[in-house]
Coordinates of C-alpha atoms in Angstrom, one line a residue:
M1 CA 79.0 73.7 7.5
R2 CA 78.5 71.5 4.5
I3 CA 79.1 68.4 6.5
H4 CA 76.3 69.5 9.0
C5 CA 73.9 70.2 6.1
K6 CA 74.6 66.7 4.6
I7 CA 73.9 65.1 8.0
V8 CA 70.7 67.0 8.5
A9 CA 69.6 66.0 4.9
I10 CA 70.3 62.4 5.6
A11 CA 68.5 62.5 8.9
V12 CA 65.4 64.1 7.2
C13 CA 65.4 61.5 4.5
F14 CA 65.8 58.7 7.0
G15 CA 62.9 60.1 9.1
V16 CA 60.6 60.4 6.0
F17 CA 61.5 56.8 5.1
L18 CA 60.6 55.6 8.6
L19 CA 57.4 57.5 8.6
L20 CA 56.3 56.0 5.3
Y21 CA 57.4 52.5 6.6
F22 CA 55.2 52.8 9.7
L23 CA 52.2 54.2 7.8
G24 CA 52.4 51.4 5.2
G25 CA 52.8 48.7 7.8
N26 CA 49.7 49.8 9.7
A27 CA 47.6 49.9 6.6
A28 CA 48.7 46.3 5.7
D29 CA 47.7 45.2 9.2
E30 CA 44.1 46.5 9.0
P31 CA 41.4 44.1 7.8
P32 CA 39.8 44.8 4.4
L33 CA 36.3 46.3 4.3
R34 CA 33.6 43.5 4.8
E35 CA 31.8 42.6 1.7
V36 CA 28.2 41.5 1.5
E37 CA 28.1 37.7 2.2
K38 CA 28.1 35.8 -1.1
D39 CA 27.7 32.4 0.4
R40 CA 24.1 33.0 1.6
Y41 CA 21.1 33.9 -0.5
F42 CA 17.4 33.5 -0.4
L43 CA 14.9 31.8 -2.7
P44 CA 11.2 31.4 -2.5
S45 CA 10.1 28.0 -1.3
S46 CA 8.2 25.6 -3.6
G47 CA 5.1 27.7 -4.4
H48 CA 4.0 28.3 -0.8
G49 CA 5.3 31.8 -0.3
N50 CA 7.8 31.0 2.4
I51 CA 11.5 32.0 2.3
V52 CA 14.1 29.3 2.0
S53 CA 17.6 30.1 3.4
V54 CA 20.3 28.3 1.5
K55 CA 23.8 28.1 3.0
L56 CA 26.5 27.2 0.5
P57 CA 29.2 24.9 1.6
E58 CA 32.8 26.0 2.0
K59 CA 34.0 23.2 -0.2
S60 CA 32.8 23.1 -3.7
H61 CA 32.4 19.3 -3.9
E62 CA 29.7 19.3 -1.1
E63 CA 26.0 19.5 -1.9
P64 CA 24.2 22.6 -0.5
H65 CA 22.2 22.0 2.6
V66 CA 18.7 23.3 2.0
V67 CA 16.4 24.0 5.0
L68 CA 12.9 24.0 3.7
K69 CA 10.0 25.3 5.8
H70 CA 6.8 23.7 4.7
P71 CA 3.4 25.0 6.0
R72 CA 1.1 22.6 7.7
L73 CA -1.0 21.0 5.1
S74 CA -4.7 21.4 5.4
R75 CA -7.2 18.7 4.9
K76 CA -8.1 20.2 1.6
A77 CA -6.7 18.9 -1.7
V78 CA -3.1 20.1 -2.3
K79 CA -1.5 19.9 -5.8
I80 CA 2.0 18.6 -5.8
P81 CA 4.2 17.2 -8.6
I82 CA 4.4 13.5 -9.2
R83 CA 7.6 11.7 -10.1
G84 CA 7.9 9.0 -12.7
S85 CA 5.5 7.9 -15.4
D86 CA 2.7 10.1 -14.0
A87 CA 4.8 13.2 -14.1
N88 CA 2.0 15.7 -14.4
A89 CA 0.7 17.4 -11.2
K90 CA -2.1 15.5 -9.5
T91 CA -4.5 16.3 -6.7
R92 CA -4.2 14.4 -3.5
Q93 CA -7.2 13.6 -1.4
K94 CA -5.8 14.3 2.0
S95 CA -2.7 15.4 3.8
N96 CA -2.0 11.8 4.9
V97 CA -1.7 10.5 1.3
G98 CA 1.7 9.0 0.8
R99 CA 4.1 10.0 -1.9
P100 CA 3.2 8.2 -5.1
A101 CA 5.5 5.6 -6.6
A102 CA 7.3 6.3 -9.8
K103 CA 8.3 2.8 -10.8
S104 CA 6.1 0.1 -12.3
S105 CA 7.7 -2.8 -10.3
G106 CA 5.3 -2.7 -7.4
R107 CA 7.8 -1.0 -5.1
A108 CA 6.7 2.3 -3.9
V109 CA 9.3 5.0 -3.5
D110 CA 7.5 6.2 -0.3
G111 CA 8.3 2.8 1.4
L112 CA 4.6 2.1 2.0
M113 CA 2.5 -0.9 0.9
H114 CA -0.8 0.2 -0.5
L115 CA -4.0 -1.6 0.3
A116 CA -7.5 -0.8 -1.2
V117 CA -10.9 -1.9 0.1
V118 CA -14.4 -1.0 -0.8
A119 CA -17.1 -0.9 2.0
C120 CA -20.8 -0.3 1.7
G121 CA -23.8 -1.2 3.8
N122 CA -23.1 -3.1 7.0
R123 CA -19.4 -3.8 6.3
L124 CA -17.9 -1.4 8.8
E125 CA -16.8 -3.9 11.5
E126 CA -15.7 -6.5 9.0
T127 CA -13.5 -3.9 7.2
L128 CA -12.0 -2.7 10.5
T129 CA -11.2 -6.3 11.4
M130 CA -9.5 -6.8 8.1
I131 CA -7.4 -3.7 8.6
K132 CA -6.6 -4.9 12.1
S133 CA -5.4 -8.3 10.9
A134 CA -3.1 -6.6 8.3
L135 CA -1.5 -4.3 11.0
I136 CA -1.0 -7.0 13.6
F137 CA 1.6 -9.0 11.6
S138 CA 2.9 -6.7 8.8
V139 CA 6.4 -5.2 9.0
K140 CA 6.3 -2.2 6.6
K141 CA 3.9 0.7 7.0
I142 CA 0.7 0.4 5.1
K143 CA -1.3 3.1 3.3
F144 CA -5.0 2.2 3.3
H145 CA -7.3 3.5 0.5
I146 CA -10.8 3.1 1.8
F147 CA -13.7 3.6 -0.6
A148 CA -17.0 4.0 1.4
E149 CA -20.5 5.4 1.3
Q150 CA -20.9 8.8 2.9
E151 CA -22.7 7.3 5.9
L152 CA -19.7 5.1 6.7
S153 CA -16.9 7.6 6.2
M154 CA -17.3 9.3 9.6
E155 CA -17.5 5.9 11.2
F156 CA -14.2 4.8 9.7
E157 CA -12.6 8.1 10.9
K158 CA -13.9 7.5 14.4
G159 CA -12.9 3.8 14.5
L160 CA -9.4 4.3 13.2
S161 CA -8.7 7.3 15.4
H162 CA -9.3 5.3 18.6
W163 CA -6.6 2.8 18.0
P164 CA -3.5 3.1 20.2
R165 CA -0.5 5.0 19.0
P166 CA 1.9 2.1 18.5
L167 CA -0.5 0.7 16.1
S168 CA -1.6 3.9 14.5
A169 CA 2.0 4.8 13.8
K170 CA 2.1 1.8 11.4
F171 CA -0.4 3.1 8.8
H172 CA -1.8 6.0 6.9
Y173 CA -5.2 6.1 5.3
S174 CA -7.4 8.1 2.9
I175 CA -11.2 7.8 2.6
Y176 CA -12.8 8.3 -0.8
P177 CA -16.4 8.5 -2.0
I178 CA -17.9 5.8 -4.2
T179 CA -17.4 7.1 -7.8
F180 CA -17.6 5.6 -11.3
S181 CA -16.0 7.5 -14.2
V182 CA -17.9 5.9 -17.1
G183 CA -21.4 4.6 -17.6
N184 CA -24.3 4.7 -15.3
A185 CA -23.2 5.1 -11.6
A186 CA -26.4 3.6 -10.2
E187 CA -26.0 0.6 -12.5
W188 CA -22.4 0.0 -11.5
K189 CA -23.2 0.3 -7.8
K190 CA -25.8 -2.4 -8.0
L191 CA -23.6 -4.8 -10.0
F192 CA -23.3 -8.1 -7.9
K193 CA -22.8 -6.7 -4.4
P194 CA -23.2 -3.0 -3.4
C195 CA -20.2 -1.0 -4.6
A196 CA -18.1 -4.1 -5.5
A197 CA -17.6 -2.7 -9.0
Q198 CA -15.6 0.2 -7.5
R199 CA -12.4 -1.9 -7.7
L200 CA -12.6 -1.8 -11.5
F201 CA -12.0 2.0 -11.3
L202 CA -9.0 2.0 -9.0
P203 CA -6.5 2.6 -11.9
V204 CA -8.6 5.6 -13.0
I205 CA -9.1 7.1 -9.5
L206 CA -5.7 6.5 -7.8
K207 CA -3.6 8.0 -10.5
D208 CA -0.7 8.8 -8.1
V209 CA -0.4 5.2 -6.8
D210 CA 1.9 2.8 -8.7
A211 CA 0.7 -0.5 -7.2
L212 CA -1.6 -1.8 -4.6
L213 CA -3.3 -4.9 -3.1
Y214 CA -7.1 -4.9 -3.3
V215 CA -9.0 -7.2 -0.9
D216 CA -12.7 -7.7 -0.1
T217 CA -13.9 -6.7 3.3
D218 CA -14.2 -10.3 4.3
V219 CA -10.5 -11.0 4.1
L220 CA -8.2 -11.7 7.0
F221 CA -4.4 -11.7 7.0
L222 CA -2.8 -14.6 8.8
R223 CA 0.8 -13.6 8.0
P224 CA 2.5 -10.3 7.0
M225 CA 1.1 -8.4 4.1
D226 CA 4.7 -7.9 3.1
D227 CA 4.8 -11.5 1.9
I228 CA 2.1 -11.2 -0.7
W229 CA 3.4 -7.8 -1.7
S230 CA 6.7 -9.6 -2.6
F231 CA 4.8 -11.3 -5.5
F232 CA 5.2 -8.1 -7.5
K233 CA 8.9 -9.0 -7.8
A234 CA 7.8 -12.2 -9.6
F235 CA 5.9 -10.4 -12.3
N236 CA 7.4 -10.6 -15.8
S237 CA 7.5 -7.7 -18.2
T238 CA 3.8 -8.2 -19.4
Q239 CA 2.1 -9.1 -16.1
L240 CA 0.1 -6.3 -14.4
A241 CA -2.2 -8.1 -12.0
A242 CA -2.3 -11.2 -9.9
M243 CA -5.1 -13.4 -8.5
A244 CA -5.7 -17.0 -7.3
P245 CA -7.7 -19.6 -9.3
E246 CA -11.4 -19.7 -8.5
H247 CA -11.1 -23.4 -7.9
E248 CA -8.5 -26.1 -7.9
I249 CA -10.6 -28.9 -9.4
P250 CA -12.3 -28.1 -12.8
K251 CA -15.1 -30.7 -12.5
I252 CA -16.5 -28.9 -9.3
G253 CA -15.5 -25.4 -10.3
W254 CA -18.2 -22.8 -11.0
Y255 CA -16.8 -21.2 -14.1
S256 CA -15.9 -24.5 -15.7
R257 CA -19.5 -25.8 -15.2
F258 CA -21.8 -22.8 -15.4
A259 CA -20.2 -19.7 -17.0
R260 CA -21.9 -18.2 -20.1
H261 CA -19.0 -16.0 -20.9
P262 CA -15.3 -16.3 -21.5
F263 CA -13.1 -16.7 -18.4
Y264 CA -9.4 -17.1 -17.5
G265 CA -7.7 -20.4 -17.8
V266 CA -9.5 -23.7 -16.8
T267 CA -11.3 -22.6 -13.6
G268 CA -11.4 -18.8 -13.8
V269 CA -9.9 -16.5 -11.1
N270 CA -11.3 -15.1 -7.9
S271 CA -10.9 -11.3 -7.5
G272 CA -11.3 -11.1 -3.7
V273 CA -7.5 -10.8 -3.3
M274 CA -5.9 -9.0 -6.2
L275 CA -2.5 -7.4 -6.7
M276 CA -2.6 -4.5 -9.2
N277 CA 0.2 -2.7 -10.9
L278 CA -1.7 0.4 -11.7
T279 CA 1.0 2.0 -13.7
R280 CA 1.1 -0.8 -16.1
I281 CA -2.7 -1.1 -16.3
R282 CA -3.0 2.6 -17.2
S283 CA -0.4 2.3 -20.0
T284 CA -1.7 -1.0 -21.6
R285 CA -4.1 -1.4 -24.5
F286 CA -6.1 -4.6 -23.9
K287 CA -7.2 -7.1 -26.5
N288 CA -10.9 -7.7 -26.5
S289 CA -13.8 -9.1 -28.6
M290 CA -15.1 -5.6 -29.6
I291 CA -12.3 -3.5 -31.2
A292 CA -9.3 -5.2 -32.9
S293 CA -6.9 -2.3 -32.1
G294 CA -7.4 -2.8 -28.4
L295 CA -8.7 -0.4 -25.7
S296 CA -7.4 1.3 -22.6
W297 CA -8.6 0.0 -19.3
E298 CA -11.0 2.9 -18.7
D299 CA -12.4 2.9 -22.3
M300 CA -13.0 -0.8 -22.1
L301 CA -15.0 -1.1 -19.0
H302 CA -18.4 0.2 -20.0
P303 CA -18.7 -1.4 -23.5
L304 CA -17.5 -4.7 -22.0
Y305 CA -20.2 -4.5 -19.4
Q306 CA -22.8 -3.6 -22.0
K307 CA -21.9 -6.6 -24.1
Y308 CA -21.9 -9.2 -21.3
K309 CA -24.3 -7.8 -18.6
N310 CA -27.0 -10.4 -19.4
H311 CA -24.5 -13.2 -19.2
I312 CA -22.5 -12.5 -16.0
T313 CA -23.4 -13.7 -12.5
W314 CA -20.6 -12.5 -10.2
G315 CA -20.4 -8.9 -11.5
D316 CA -17.0 -7.3 -11.6
Q317 CA -15.2 -10.6 -11.1
D318 CA -16.8 -11.9 -14.2
L319 CA -15.6 -8.8 -16.1
L320 CA -12.1 -9.4 -14.9
N321 CA -12.2 -13.0 -16.0
I322 CA -13.3 -11.8 -19.5
I323 CA -10.5 -9.2 -19.6
F324 CA -7.8 -11.8 -18.7
H325 CA -9.3 -14.4 -21.0
Y326 CA -8.3 -12.2 -23.9
N327 CA -5.1 -11.0 -22.2
P328 CA -3.7 -14.1 -20.3
E329 CA -0.1 -12.8 -20.6
C330 CA -1.1 -10.0 -18.3
L331 CA -2.0 -12.1 -15.3
Y332 CA 0.1 -13.7 -12.7
T333 CA -1.6 -16.4 -10.6
F334 CA -0.6 -17.1 -7.0
P335 CA -1.5 -20.3 -5.0
C336 CA -4.8 -21.0 -3.3
Q337 CA -3.5 -20.5 0.2
W338 CA -3.3 -16.7 -0.5
N339 CA -7.1 -16.6 -1.1
Y340 CA -8.5 -19.5 1.0
R341 CA -12.2 -19.8 0.9
P342 CA -14.9 -22.2 2.1
D343 CA -14.9 -23.9 -1.3
H344 CA -11.4 -25.2 -0.5
C345 CA -12.6 -27.3 2.4
M346 CA -16.4 -27.6 2.4
Y347 CA -16.3 -30.3 -0.4
G348 CA -13.2 -31.9 1.1
S349 CA -9.8 -30.4 1.3
N350 CA -8.6 -29.3 -2.2
C351 CA -5.9 -26.7 -1.5
K352 CA -2.6 -28.5 -1.3
G353 CA -0.7 -25.3 -0.6
A354 CA -2.7 -24.7 2.5
E355 CA -2.2 -28.3 3.7
D356 CA 1.6 -27.9 3.3
E357 CA 2.1 -24.3 4.4
G358 CA -1.1 -23.2 6.2
V359 CA -3.5 -20.5 5.1
S360 CA -1.8 -17.2 4.4
I361 CA -4.9 -15.1 3.6
L362 CA -8.4 -16.2 4.7
H363 CA -11.4 -15.1 2.6
G364 CA -14.7 -15.7 4.4
N365 CA -17.1 -15.2 1.5
R366 CA -20.6 -16.6 1.7
G367 CA -21.0 -14.6 5.0
V368 CA -19.3 -17.4 7.0
Y369 CA -17.9 -15.0 9.6
H370 CA -21.4 -14.2 10.7
D371 CA -23.2 -17.5 10.8
D372 CA -22.6 -21.0 12.0
K373 CA -22.3 -22.7 8.6
Q374 CA -18.5 -22.8 8.7
P375 CA -17.4 -22.5 12.4
A376 CA -13.7 -22.7 11.6
F377 CA -13.8 -19.4 9.6
K378 CA -16.0 -17.7 12.3
V379 CA -13.6 -18.7 15.1
V380 CA -10.6 -17.1 13.3
Y381 CA -12.7 -13.9 12.6
D382 CA -13.9 -13.6 16.2
A383 CA -10.4 -14.1 17.6
I384 CA -8.9 -11.3 15.6
H385 CA -12.0 -9.1 16.1
D386 CA -11.8 -9.5 19.9
Y387 CA -8.0 -9.3 20.2
P388 CA -7.1 -6.4 22.6
F389 CA -4.4 -4.2 21.1
E390 CA -0.9 -4.3 22.7
E391 CA -1.6 -7.5 24.5
N392 CA 0.6 -10.6 24.2
L393 CA -0.2 -12.2 20.9
F394 CA 0.2 -15.8 22.1
Q395 CA -1.9 -15.3 25.3
S396 CA -4.6 -13.1 23.9
L397 CA -4.9 -14.3 20.3
F398 CA -3.3 -17.6 19.5
F399 CA -4.2 -19.6 22.6
P400 CA -7.9 -18.6 22.6
L401 CA -8.0 -19.3 18.9
Q402 CA -6.4 -22.7 19.4
T403 CA -8.8 -23.5 22.2
K404 CA -11.9 -22.5 20.3
F405 CA -10.8 -24.4 17.3
L406 CA -11.3 -27.7 19.2
D407 CA -15.0 -27.1 18.9
T408 CA -14.8 -27.1 15.1
V409 CA -12.8 -30.4 14.5
N410 CA -16.0 -32.3 13.7
T411 CA -16.8 -29.9 10.7
L412 CA -15.5 -30.3 7.2
C413 CA -13.3 -27.2 7.3
G414 CA -12.3 -27.6 10.9
R415 CA -11.1 -31.2 10.8
I416 CA -7.6 -30.1 9.7
P417 CA -6.7 -27.4 12.3
Q418 CA -3.1 -27.0 11.2
V419 CA -4.4 -25.6 7.9
F420 CA -5.8 -22.6 9.8
L421 CA -3.3 -22.4 12.6
K422 CA 0.1 -23.2 11.1
Q423 CA 0.8 -19.8 9.5
V424 CA -0.7 -17.9 12.4
E425 CA 1.6 -19.7 14.9
K426 CA 4.7 -19.2 12.6
T427 CA 3.9 -15.5 12.2
M428 CA 3.3 -14.9 15.9
R429 CA 6.5 -16.7 16.8
A430 CA 8.5 -14.4 14.4
V431 CA 6.8 -11.3 15.9
Y432 CA 7.6 -12.6 19.4
E433 CA 11.2 -13.3 18.6
K434 CA 11.7 -9.9 17.1
K435 CA 10.1 -8.0 20.1
V436 CA 11.2 -10.1 23.0
I437 CA 14.4 -12.1 22.4
R438 CA 17.6 -10.2 22.9
H439 CA 20.8 -11.5 21.4
V440 CA 23.6 -11.1 24.0
K441 CA 27.2 -10.9 22.9
R442 CA 29.5 -13.6 24.2
P443 CA 32.1 -12.4 26.7
I444 CA 35.6 -12.1 25.2

């Protein structure tokens, strides 16, 4: 009987043990309760009221991948933060304004080259032809800053919007009204040519632009804008602008013979093509003949004009010559072929750089694109103006230009055709090779 009780007790204990074993095993096999995901959370987007979903990576050494949802920007001004030296928030003019550069080296962080032009009166077609010439040859995208009277603004919008997509994909633009931050606006507007003085106020107006190239409306690019943009790399630590000399020969130069005010160097400089490091200009105090401690760019403009207004002939260009007369260390000068004007050939050829390398930028001042005084200049303008977009450059631009140039060889400026044609042919050949020639690997 005792033996039977012991067996029953052992069996019961063994059964209880097995029961506990199976219960514990089942519990261990069940998954734990799901917790709320800790690797996903939500943040408000940058001030626009949208929600940003952020997925943290599984590995701690990877950066989180942030998917931002930006609303479509309207055409109204939008305030965004600016990086670099202009770190305060600025207001942009349009949704197509490029991201401002943060460095003062002339290299924009948005990858764009910036070009500014001022157009008033009957300069619409001339300005559009200048823009066209810049786009035909340039490699990098360009951001155009167009300052125009109200009547011209809609015409620019209309003209630029009709260009074919392959070309329109190469540029952005903003159109600004004519404004002057100091002094009498009506007086500034009438200085020399209508609205020409606007260029003096570019550092004040374009506060979110680091560097740009300013050109007059009567300028034509005969090679990529990228090439003159590269001069920014040649600036030393004090240089903040670049221009070409007004003349190559002092005894026939205007400033050296007639100026009644201080001017830069021996022959002065021409401001029709001007590189401007706006960041440096805004942060520099300029020496002058009025205040010994120096003045900022904006504070200097009006008193400088008041002092010399009865002694200047060429308006804002004369003021720039006065500024750099007192601050010569701030100016970089590039060769005459980058601002080639009738003065370089109408008294005999006096631009050695153009003879050797060809004209890089043609500046048709004196109205030579629209009369018959200098046919060589007019032929180049007409060829670019009439060039149909997306056509073969050699057939539709260079060959007609070469043919028409034969009619100008008996004129002072047209007697050396290679001066005008050399750089055009070289640039077109480079464009052709890039687009047409295919490099085929040799068979192994």
